[in-house]
Coordinates of C-alpha atoms in Angstrom, one line a residue:
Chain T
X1403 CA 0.0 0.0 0.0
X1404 CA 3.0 2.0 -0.5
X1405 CA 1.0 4.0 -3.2
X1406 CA -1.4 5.6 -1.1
X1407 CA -0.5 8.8 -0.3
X1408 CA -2.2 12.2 -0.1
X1409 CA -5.1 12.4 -1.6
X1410 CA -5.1 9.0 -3.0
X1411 CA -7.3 8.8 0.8
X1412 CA -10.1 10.0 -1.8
X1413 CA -11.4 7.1 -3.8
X1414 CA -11.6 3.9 -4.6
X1415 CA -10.2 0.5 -5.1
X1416 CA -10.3 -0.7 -8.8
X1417 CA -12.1 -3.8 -7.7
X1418 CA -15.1 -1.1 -5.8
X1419 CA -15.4 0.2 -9.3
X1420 CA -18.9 -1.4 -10.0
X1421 CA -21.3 1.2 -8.9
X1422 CA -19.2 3.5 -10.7
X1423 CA -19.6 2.0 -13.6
X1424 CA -22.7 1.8 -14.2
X1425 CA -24.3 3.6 -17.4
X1426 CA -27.1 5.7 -14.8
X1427 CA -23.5 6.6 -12.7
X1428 CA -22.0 8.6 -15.8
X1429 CA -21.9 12.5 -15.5
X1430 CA -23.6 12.5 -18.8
X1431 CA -25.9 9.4 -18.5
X1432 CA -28.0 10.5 -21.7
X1433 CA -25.7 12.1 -24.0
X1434 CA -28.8 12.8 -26.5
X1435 CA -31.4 14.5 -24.4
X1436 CA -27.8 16.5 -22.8
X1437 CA -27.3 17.9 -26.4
X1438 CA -31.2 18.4 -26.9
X1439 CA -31.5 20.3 -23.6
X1440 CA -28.1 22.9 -24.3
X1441 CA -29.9 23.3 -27.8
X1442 CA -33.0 24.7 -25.8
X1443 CA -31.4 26.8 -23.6
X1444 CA -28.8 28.4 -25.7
X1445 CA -31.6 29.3 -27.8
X1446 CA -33.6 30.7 -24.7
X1447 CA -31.2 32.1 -22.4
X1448 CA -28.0 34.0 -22.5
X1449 CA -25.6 31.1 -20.8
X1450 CA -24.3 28.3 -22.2
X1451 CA -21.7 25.5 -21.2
X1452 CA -20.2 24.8 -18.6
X1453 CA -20.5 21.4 -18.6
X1454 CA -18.7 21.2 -21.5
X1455 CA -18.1 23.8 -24.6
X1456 CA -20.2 26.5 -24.9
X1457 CA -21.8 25.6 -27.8
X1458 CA -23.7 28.2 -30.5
X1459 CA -23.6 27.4 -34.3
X1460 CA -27.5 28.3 -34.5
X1461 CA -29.3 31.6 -35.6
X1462 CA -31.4 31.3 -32.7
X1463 CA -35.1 32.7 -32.5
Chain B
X114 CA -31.5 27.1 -32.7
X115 CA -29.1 24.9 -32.0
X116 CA -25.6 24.1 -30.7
X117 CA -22.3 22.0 -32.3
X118 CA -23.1 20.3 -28.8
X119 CA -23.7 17.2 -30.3
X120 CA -19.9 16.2 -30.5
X121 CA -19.9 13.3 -28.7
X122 CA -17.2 11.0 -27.6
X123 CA -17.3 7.4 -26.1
X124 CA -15.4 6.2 -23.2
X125 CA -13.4 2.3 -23.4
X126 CA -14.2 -0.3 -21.5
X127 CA -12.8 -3.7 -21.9
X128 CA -14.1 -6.8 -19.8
X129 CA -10.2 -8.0 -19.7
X130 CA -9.1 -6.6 -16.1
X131 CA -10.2 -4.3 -13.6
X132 CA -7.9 -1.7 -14.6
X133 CA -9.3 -0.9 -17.8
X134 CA -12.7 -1.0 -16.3
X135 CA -11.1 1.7 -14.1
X136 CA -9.4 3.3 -17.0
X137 CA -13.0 3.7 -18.7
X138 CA -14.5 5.3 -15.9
X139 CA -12.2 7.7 -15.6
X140 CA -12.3 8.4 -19.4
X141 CA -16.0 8.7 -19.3
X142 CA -15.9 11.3 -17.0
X143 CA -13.3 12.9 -17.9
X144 CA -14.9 13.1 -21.5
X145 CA -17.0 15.7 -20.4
X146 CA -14.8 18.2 -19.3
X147 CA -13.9 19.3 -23.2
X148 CA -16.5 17.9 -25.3
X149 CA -19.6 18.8 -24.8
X150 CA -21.5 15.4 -24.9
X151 CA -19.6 12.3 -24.1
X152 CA -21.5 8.8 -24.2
X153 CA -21.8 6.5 -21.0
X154 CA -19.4 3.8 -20.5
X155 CA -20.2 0.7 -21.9
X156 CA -19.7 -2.5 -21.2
X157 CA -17.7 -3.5 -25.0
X158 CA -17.1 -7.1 -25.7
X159 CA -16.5 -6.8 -29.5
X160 CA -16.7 -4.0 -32.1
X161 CA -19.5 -2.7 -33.7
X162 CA -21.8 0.4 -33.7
X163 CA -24.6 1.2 -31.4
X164 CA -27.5 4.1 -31.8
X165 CA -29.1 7.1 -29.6
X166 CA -31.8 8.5 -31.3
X167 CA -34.5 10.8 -30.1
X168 CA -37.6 13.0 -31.4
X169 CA -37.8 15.7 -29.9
X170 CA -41.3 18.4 -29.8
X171 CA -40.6 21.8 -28.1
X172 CA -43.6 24.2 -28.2
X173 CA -43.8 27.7 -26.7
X174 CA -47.6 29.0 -25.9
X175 CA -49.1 31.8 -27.8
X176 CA -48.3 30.6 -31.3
X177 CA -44.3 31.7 -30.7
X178 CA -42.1 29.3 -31.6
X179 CA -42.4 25.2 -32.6
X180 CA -39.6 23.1 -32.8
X181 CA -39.7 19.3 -33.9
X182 CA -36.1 17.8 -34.3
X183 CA -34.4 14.5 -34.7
X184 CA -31.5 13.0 -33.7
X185 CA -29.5 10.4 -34.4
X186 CA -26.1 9.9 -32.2
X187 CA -24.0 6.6 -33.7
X188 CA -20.6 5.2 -32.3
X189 CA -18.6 2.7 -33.6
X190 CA -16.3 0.5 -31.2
X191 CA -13.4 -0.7 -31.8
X192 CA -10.9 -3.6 -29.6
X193 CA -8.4 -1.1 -29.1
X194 CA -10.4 1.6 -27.1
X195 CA -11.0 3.8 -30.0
X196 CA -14.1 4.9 -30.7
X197 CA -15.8 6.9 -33.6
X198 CA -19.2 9.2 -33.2
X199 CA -21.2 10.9 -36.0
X200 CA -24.1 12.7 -35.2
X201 CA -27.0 14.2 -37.0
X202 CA -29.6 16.4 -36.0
X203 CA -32.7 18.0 -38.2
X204 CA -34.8 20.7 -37.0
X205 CA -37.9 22.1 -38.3
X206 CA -38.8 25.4 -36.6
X207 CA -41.9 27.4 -37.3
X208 CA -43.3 29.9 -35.3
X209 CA -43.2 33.6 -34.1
X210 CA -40.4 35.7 -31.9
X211 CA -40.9 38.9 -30.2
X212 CA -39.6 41.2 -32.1
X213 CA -38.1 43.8 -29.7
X214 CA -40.7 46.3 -29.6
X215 CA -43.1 47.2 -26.4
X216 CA -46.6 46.7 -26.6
X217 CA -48.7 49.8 -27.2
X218 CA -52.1 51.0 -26.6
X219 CA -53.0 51.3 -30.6
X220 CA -51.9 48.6 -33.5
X221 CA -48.3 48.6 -34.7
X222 CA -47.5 47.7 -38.3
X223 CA -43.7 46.8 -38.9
X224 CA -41.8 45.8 -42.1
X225 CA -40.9 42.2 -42.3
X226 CA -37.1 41.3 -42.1
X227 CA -37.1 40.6 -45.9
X228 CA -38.4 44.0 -46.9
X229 CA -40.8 42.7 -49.0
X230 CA -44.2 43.0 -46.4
X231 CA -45.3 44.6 -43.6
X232 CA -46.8 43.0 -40.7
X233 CA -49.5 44.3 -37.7
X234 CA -49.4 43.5 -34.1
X235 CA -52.9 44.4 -32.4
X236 CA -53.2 47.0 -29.6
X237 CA -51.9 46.0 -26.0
X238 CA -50.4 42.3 -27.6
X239 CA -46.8 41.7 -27.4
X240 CA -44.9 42.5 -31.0
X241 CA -44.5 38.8 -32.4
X242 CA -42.3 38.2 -36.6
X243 CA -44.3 35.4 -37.7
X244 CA -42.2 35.7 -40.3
X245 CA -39.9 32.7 -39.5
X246 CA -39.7 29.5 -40.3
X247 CA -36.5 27.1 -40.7
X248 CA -34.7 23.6 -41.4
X249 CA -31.7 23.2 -39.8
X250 CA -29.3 20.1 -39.9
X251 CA -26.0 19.9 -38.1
X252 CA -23.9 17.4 -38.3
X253 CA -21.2 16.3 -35.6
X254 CA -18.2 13.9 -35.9
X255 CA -15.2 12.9 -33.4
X256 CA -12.8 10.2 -32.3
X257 CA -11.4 9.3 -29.4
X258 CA -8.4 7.4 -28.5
X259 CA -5.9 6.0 -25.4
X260 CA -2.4 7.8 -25.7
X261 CA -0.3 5.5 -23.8
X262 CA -1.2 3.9 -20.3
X263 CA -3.4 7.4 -19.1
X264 CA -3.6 9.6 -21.5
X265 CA -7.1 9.9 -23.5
X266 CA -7.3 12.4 -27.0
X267 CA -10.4 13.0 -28.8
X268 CA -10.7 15.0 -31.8
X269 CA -14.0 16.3 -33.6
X270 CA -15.6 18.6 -35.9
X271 CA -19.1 19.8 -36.3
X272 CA -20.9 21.9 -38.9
X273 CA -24.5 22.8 -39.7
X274 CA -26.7 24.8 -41.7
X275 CA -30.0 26.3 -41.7
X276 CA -31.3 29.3 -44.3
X277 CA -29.8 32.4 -42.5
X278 CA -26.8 30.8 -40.7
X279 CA -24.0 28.5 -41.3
X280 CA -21.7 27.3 -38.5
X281 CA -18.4 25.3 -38.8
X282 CA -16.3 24.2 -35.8
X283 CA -13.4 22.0 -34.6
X284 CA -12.4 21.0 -30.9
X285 CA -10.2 18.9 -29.1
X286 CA -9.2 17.5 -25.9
X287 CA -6.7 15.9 -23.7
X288 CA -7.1 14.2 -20.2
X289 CA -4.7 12.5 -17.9
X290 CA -5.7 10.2 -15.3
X291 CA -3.8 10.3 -11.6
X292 CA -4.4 8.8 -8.3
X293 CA -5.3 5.0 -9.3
X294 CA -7.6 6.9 -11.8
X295 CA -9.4 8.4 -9.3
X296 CA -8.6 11.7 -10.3
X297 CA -8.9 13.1 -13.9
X298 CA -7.4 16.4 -15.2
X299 CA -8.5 17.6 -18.4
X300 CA -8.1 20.2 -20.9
X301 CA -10.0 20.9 -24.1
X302 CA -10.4 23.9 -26.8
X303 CA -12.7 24.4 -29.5
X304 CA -13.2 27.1 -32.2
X305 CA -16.0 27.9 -34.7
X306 CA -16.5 30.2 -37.6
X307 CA -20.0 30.9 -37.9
X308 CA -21.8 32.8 -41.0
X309 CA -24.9 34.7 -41.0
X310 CA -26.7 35.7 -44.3
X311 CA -30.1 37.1 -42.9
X312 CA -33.2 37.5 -44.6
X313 CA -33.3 41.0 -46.5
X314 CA -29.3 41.5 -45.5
X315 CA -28.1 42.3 -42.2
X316 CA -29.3 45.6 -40.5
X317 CA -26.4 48.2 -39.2
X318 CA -27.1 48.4 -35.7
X319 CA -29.1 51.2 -34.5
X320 CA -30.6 51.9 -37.6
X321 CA -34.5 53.2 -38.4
X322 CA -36.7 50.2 -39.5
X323 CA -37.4 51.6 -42.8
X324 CA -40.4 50.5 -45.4
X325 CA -41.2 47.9 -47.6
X326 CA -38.5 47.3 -50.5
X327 CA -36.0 50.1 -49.2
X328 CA -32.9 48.0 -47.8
X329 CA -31.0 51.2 -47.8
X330 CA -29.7 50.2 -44.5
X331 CA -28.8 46.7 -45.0
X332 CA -25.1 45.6 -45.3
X333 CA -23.8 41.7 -46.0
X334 CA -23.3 38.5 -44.4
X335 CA -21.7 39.3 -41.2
X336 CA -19.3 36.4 -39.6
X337 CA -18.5 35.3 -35.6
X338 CA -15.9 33.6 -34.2
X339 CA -15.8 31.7 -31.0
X340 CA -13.1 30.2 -28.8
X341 CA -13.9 27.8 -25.7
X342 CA -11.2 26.5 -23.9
X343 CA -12.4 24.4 -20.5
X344 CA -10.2 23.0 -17.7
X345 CA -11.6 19.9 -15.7
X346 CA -11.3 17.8 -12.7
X347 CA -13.1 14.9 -11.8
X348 CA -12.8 13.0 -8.7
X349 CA -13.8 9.9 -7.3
X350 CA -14.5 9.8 -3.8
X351 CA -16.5 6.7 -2.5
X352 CA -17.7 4.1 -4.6
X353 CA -21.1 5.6 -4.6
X354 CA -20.0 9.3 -5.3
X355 CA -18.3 11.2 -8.1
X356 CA -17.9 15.0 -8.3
X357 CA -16.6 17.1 -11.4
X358 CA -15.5 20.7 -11.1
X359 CA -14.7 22.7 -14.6
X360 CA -14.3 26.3 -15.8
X361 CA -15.1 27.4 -19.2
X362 CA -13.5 30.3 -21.1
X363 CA -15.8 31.6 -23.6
X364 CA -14.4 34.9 -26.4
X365 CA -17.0 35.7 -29.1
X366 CA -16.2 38.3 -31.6
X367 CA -17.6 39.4 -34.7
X368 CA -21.2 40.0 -35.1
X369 CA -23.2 39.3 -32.0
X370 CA -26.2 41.1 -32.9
X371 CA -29.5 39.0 -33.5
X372 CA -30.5 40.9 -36.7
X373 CA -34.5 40.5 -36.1
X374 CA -34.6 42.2 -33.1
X375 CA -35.5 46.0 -33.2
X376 CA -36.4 48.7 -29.9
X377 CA -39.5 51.5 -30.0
X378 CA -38.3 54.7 -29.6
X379 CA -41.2 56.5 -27.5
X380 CA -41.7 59.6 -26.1
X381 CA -40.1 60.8 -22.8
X382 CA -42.9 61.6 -20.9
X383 CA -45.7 59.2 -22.1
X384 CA -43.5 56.2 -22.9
X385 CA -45.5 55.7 -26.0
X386 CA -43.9 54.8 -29.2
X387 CA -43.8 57.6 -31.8
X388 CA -46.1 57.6 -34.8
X389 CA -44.7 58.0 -38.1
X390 CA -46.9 58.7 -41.3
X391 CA -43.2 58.7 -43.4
X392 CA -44.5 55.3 -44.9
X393 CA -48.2 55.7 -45.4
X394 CA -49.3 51.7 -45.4
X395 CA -46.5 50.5 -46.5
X396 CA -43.8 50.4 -43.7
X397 CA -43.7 51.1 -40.0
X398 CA -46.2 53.0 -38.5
X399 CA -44.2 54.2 -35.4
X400 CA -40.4 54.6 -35.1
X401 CA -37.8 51.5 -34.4
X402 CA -34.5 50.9 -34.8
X403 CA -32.5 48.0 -34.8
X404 CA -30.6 46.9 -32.1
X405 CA -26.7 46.8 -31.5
X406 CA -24.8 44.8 -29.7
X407 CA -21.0 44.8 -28.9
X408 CA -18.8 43.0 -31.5
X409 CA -16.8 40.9 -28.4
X410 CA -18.0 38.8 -25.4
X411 CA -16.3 37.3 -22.9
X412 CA -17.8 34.8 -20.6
X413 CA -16.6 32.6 -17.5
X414 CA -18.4 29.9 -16.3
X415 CA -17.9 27.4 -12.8
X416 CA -19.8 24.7 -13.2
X417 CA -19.9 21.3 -10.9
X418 CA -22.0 18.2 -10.7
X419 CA -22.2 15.2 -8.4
X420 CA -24.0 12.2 -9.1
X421 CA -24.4 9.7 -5.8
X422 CA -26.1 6.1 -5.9
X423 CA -27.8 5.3 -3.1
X424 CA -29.4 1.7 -2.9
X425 CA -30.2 1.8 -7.1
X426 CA -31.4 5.6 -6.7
X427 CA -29.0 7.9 -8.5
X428 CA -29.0 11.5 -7.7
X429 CA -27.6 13.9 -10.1
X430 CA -27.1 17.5 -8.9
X431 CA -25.3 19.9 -10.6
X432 CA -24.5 24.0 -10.3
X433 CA -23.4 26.6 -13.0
X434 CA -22.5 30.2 -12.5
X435 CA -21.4 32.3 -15.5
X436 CA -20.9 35.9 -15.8
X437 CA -19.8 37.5 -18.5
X438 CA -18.3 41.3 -20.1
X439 CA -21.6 42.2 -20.8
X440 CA -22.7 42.3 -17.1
X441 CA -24.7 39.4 -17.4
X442 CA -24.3 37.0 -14.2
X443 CA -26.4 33.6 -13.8
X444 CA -26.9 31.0 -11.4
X445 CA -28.3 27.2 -13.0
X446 CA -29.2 24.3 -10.6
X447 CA -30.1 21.1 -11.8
X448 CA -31.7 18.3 -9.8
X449 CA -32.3 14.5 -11.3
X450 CA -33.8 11.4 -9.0
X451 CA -33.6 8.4 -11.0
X452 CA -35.7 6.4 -9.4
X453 CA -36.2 2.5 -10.6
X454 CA -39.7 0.8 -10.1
X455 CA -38.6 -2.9 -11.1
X456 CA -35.7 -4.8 -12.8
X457 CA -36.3 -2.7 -16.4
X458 CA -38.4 0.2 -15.2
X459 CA -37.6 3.7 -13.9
X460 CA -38.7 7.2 -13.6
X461 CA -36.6 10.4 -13.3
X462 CA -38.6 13.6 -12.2
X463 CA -36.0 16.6 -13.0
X464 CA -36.5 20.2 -11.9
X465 CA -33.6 23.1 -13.1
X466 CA -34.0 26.2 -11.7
X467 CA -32.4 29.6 -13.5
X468 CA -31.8 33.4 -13.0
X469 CA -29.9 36.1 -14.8
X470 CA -29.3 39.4 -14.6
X471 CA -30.1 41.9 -17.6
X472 CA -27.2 42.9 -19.7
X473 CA -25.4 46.2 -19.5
X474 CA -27.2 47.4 -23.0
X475 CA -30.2 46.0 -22.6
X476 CA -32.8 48.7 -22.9
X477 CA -36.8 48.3 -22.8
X478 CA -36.9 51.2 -25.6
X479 CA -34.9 54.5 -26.3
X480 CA -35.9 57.9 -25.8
X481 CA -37.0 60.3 -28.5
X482 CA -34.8 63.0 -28.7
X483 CA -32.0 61.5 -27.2
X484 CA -28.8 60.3 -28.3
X485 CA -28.2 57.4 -29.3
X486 CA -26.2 54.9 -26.7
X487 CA -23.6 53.0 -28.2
X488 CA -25.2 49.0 -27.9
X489 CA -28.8 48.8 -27.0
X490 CA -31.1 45.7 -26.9
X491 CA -34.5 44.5 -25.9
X492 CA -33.9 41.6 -26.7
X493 CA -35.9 39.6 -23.9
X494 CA -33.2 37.0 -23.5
X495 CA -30.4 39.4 -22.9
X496 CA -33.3 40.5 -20.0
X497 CA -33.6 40.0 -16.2
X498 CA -35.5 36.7 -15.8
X499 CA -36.3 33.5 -13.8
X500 CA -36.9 30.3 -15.3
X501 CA -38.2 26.9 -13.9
X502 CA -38.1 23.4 -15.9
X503 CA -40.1 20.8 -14.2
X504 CA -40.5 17.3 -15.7
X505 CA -40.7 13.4 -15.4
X506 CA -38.9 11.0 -17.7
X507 CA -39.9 7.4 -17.6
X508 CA -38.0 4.4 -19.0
X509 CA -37.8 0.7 -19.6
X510 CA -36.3 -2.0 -21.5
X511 CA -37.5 -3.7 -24.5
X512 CA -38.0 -7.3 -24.6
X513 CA -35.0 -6.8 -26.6
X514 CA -32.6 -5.6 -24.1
X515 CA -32.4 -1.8 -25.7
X516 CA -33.4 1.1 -23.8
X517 CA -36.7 3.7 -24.6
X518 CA -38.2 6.3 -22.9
X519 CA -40.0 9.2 -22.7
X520 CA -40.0 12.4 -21.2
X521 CA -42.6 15.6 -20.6
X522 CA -40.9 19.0 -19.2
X523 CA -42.6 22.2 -19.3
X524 CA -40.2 25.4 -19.2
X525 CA -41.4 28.6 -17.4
X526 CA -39.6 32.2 -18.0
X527 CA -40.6 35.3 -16.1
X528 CA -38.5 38.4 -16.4
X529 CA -38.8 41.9 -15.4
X530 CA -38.0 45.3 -16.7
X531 CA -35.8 47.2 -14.3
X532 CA -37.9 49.6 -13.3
X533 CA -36.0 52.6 -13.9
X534 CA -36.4 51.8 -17.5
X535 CA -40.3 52.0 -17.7
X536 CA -41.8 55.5 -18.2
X537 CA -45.3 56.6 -18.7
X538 CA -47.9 54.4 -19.8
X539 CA -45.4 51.1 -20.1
X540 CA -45.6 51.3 -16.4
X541 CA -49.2 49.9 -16.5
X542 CA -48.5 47.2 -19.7
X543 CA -47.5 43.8 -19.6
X544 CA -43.9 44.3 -21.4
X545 CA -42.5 41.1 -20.5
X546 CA -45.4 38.4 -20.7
X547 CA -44.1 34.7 -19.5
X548 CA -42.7 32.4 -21.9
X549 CA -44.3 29.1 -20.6
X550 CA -43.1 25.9 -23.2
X551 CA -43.4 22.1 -23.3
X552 CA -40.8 20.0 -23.9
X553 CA -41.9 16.5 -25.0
X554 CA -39.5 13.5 -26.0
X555 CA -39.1 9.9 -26.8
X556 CA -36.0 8.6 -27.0
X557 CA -34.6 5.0 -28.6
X558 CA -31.0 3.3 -28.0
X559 CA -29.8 0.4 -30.0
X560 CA -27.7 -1.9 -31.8
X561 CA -25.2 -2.6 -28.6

């Protein structure tokens, strides 16, 4: 356990991994309706991004 | 509408040793941080494509706008960790936008963006263009690839294309895991050259709305250029909880004005808009000019999310705060409960609550008389508003073993006009009416 150090106290084992990986446990679990919602709110509102780039490339009304 | 966010890259996972089950976790989430969209992690035991597709309706009340869109999201897995995604999305907008100007006691008749017609707005109603109506298809493609032991590179490219606007953009990113790959550090940059080529040219800002046929004061196709760059770390910190922390950097310059939106110019005293006879029936029949924003914008935004499983529940909760050169500053929160109801079923309520604060230029109408500011809009999204989504997806497996579901949202925005910028007989109108929308959606993954 030589590695551990610092903030290797956050974390996890590889072998804990399986909640983790899990396609519901993903930041972005439903990349599709992600995309769908920045497209409706970049349109609407005068932020964007953030959770990734900030998008645009519409002539939004 | 619409947004090159569809670039999309897939994460690895291989079923030969922990490690790379490890390794795909923390390239899944650290996909995020640069590019837009990434895909979940799948479990891969050979090559081959899979499919997310969804149809999406979006309709706003009171005959503004309509939006039905498709998408189709497909990746391509290969044994080595690579993966390839190609998206395509098609929108067919129809509708009408508020146009800029205050509602008035009396009808208001304004030329159409084209030049070619005029259209009237009834007394104490809300000036809406009907005029528009669009197809827009964007494309997305990007690949994504293991450089040595912990690096991860993905690469993309997106482009689309409606009647008044055309958008072409690159991006990329690099991530490096630490920490047993509990920690991810990421960077990523993306650019875009965007064209606009608006109906009846492109208005110079601050300009009179003038009458039918007379594009006197029209110039060409204006262009934009944007640069994101976002830095990201996500972190592992049980087995049941993972946070992500990024901040974007966000330079637009070029043309930032939306050339369809116009202000009244009213009268000091009575806040009314001023009458004009200069075009008999065939133009305006008060005075508006079109608005003008600054040619460069610079935005910052913090963003976080947590997602923590608890006993097959998953609770996603995330937090943005952006605030920009223009003096806009906004706070996001975003709340998810996915919440299973048997071996294949679930439901998901979601609620995202939003506020901004009006931009330095943004203007309810301009003074007779008065000089001219430099940038001016009324444009009601550069505005002071709140805004509420509240919604319930619900999804379940097919006999099949792929994934639907389906989801009903409706959107709420209520803004205000600061009041130092109402005079006279605006005090007593409805200038900023609700947007109230309803976000429908059925969604379709294959082929894996």
């Amino acid at each position: 356990m030589g590695t551990i150090s610092g903030c290797s106290s956050m974390g996890v084992e590889p072998w804990e991994r399986d909640v983790l990986a899990k396609e519901e446990m993903q930041l972005t679990s439903d990349p599709v309706e992600a995309a769908l919602d920045d497209h409706i709110y970049f349109s609407k509102e005068a932020s964007s991004g953030g959770r990734g780039f900030g998008g645009g490339g519409c002539g939004c009304n | 509408m619409a947004a090159d966010v569809a670039v999309t890259k897939g994460s690895m996972m291989s079923n030969h040793s922990k490690l790379s089950i490890t390794g795909a976790l923390a390239a899944a989430t650290c996909t995020l941080l640069g590019s837009g969209l990434p895909e979940p992690v799948q479990a891969q035991e050979e090559s081959g494509w899979d499919f997310n597709s969804a149809l999406l309706y979006y309709g706003e009340d009171g005959d503004r706008v309509q939006d039905l869109s498709l998408n189709v999201l497909a990746r391509r897995t290969f044994l080595d960790d690579k993966f390839l995604s190609l998206g395509l999305t098609v929108d067919a907008l129809t509708g009408a936008s508020p146009n800029g100007a205050l509602p008035q006691s009396n009808a208001q008749t304004f030329t159409r963006p084209s030049g070619e017609k005029t259209y009237t707005t009834p007394a104490d109603e809300l000036p809406l263009d009907d005029t528009f109506q669009d197809t827009r298809v964007a494309i997305t493609a990007s690949w994504q690839q293991p450089l040595g032991r912990l690096f991860q590179l993905s690469v993309g490219a997106s482009a689309s294309a409606e009647y008044d606007y055309t958008h072409a953009g690159l991006n990329a990113k690099l991530a490096r895991d630490f920490n047993q790959r509990n920690t991810t550090v990421s960077a990523g940059v993306a650019v875009a050259h965007d064209t606009l080529d608006p109906v009846g040219r492109t208005p110079i800002g601050l300009a009179p709305m003038l009458g039918e046929e007379d594009l006197s004061n029209r110039i060409g196709d204006q262009t934009k250029d944007v640069l994101d760059v976002v830095f990201g770390v996500t972190q592992v910190f049980t087995k049941n909880l993972l946070m992500q922390f990024n901040y974007s950097y966000s330079d637009a310059s070029g043309y930032l004005n939306d050339p369809y939106k116009i202000l009244s110019i009213v009268d000091g005293v009575s806040g009314d808009a001023i009458p004009t006879n200069e075009f008999g029936n065939d133009g305006p029949s008060q005075l508006n000019v079109y608005e003008s924003r600054p040619d460069e914008r610079v935005k910052h935004s913090f963003f976080t999310q947590a997602k923590y499983y608890m006993g097959g529940k998953v609770l996603d909760v995330s937090y943005r705060y952006m605030t920009d050169d223009w003096e806009i500053d906004s706070h996001t929160v975003d709340l998810r409960y996915r919440w299973p109801i048997s071996d294949k079923r679930y439901v998901e309520p979601h609620i995202r609550f939003y506020t901004q604060s009006e931009a330095e230029f943004y203007r309810a109408s301009l003074i007779d008389g008065q000089a001219l500011p430099e940038y001016a809009s009324a444009d009601y999204r550069l505005g002071n508003f709140d805004a509420i989504t509240a919604g319930l997806k619900y999804g379940w497996k097919t006999g099949g073993g792929n994934d639907m579901s389906v989801r009903l949202e409706f959107y709420q925005q209520s803004g205000s006009i600061p009041s130092g910028q109402l005079i006279g007989n605006q005090l007593s109108r409805d200038n900023y009416p609700d947007l109230n929308a309803v976000i429908l959606q059925y969604s379709y993954r294959f082929g894996r």
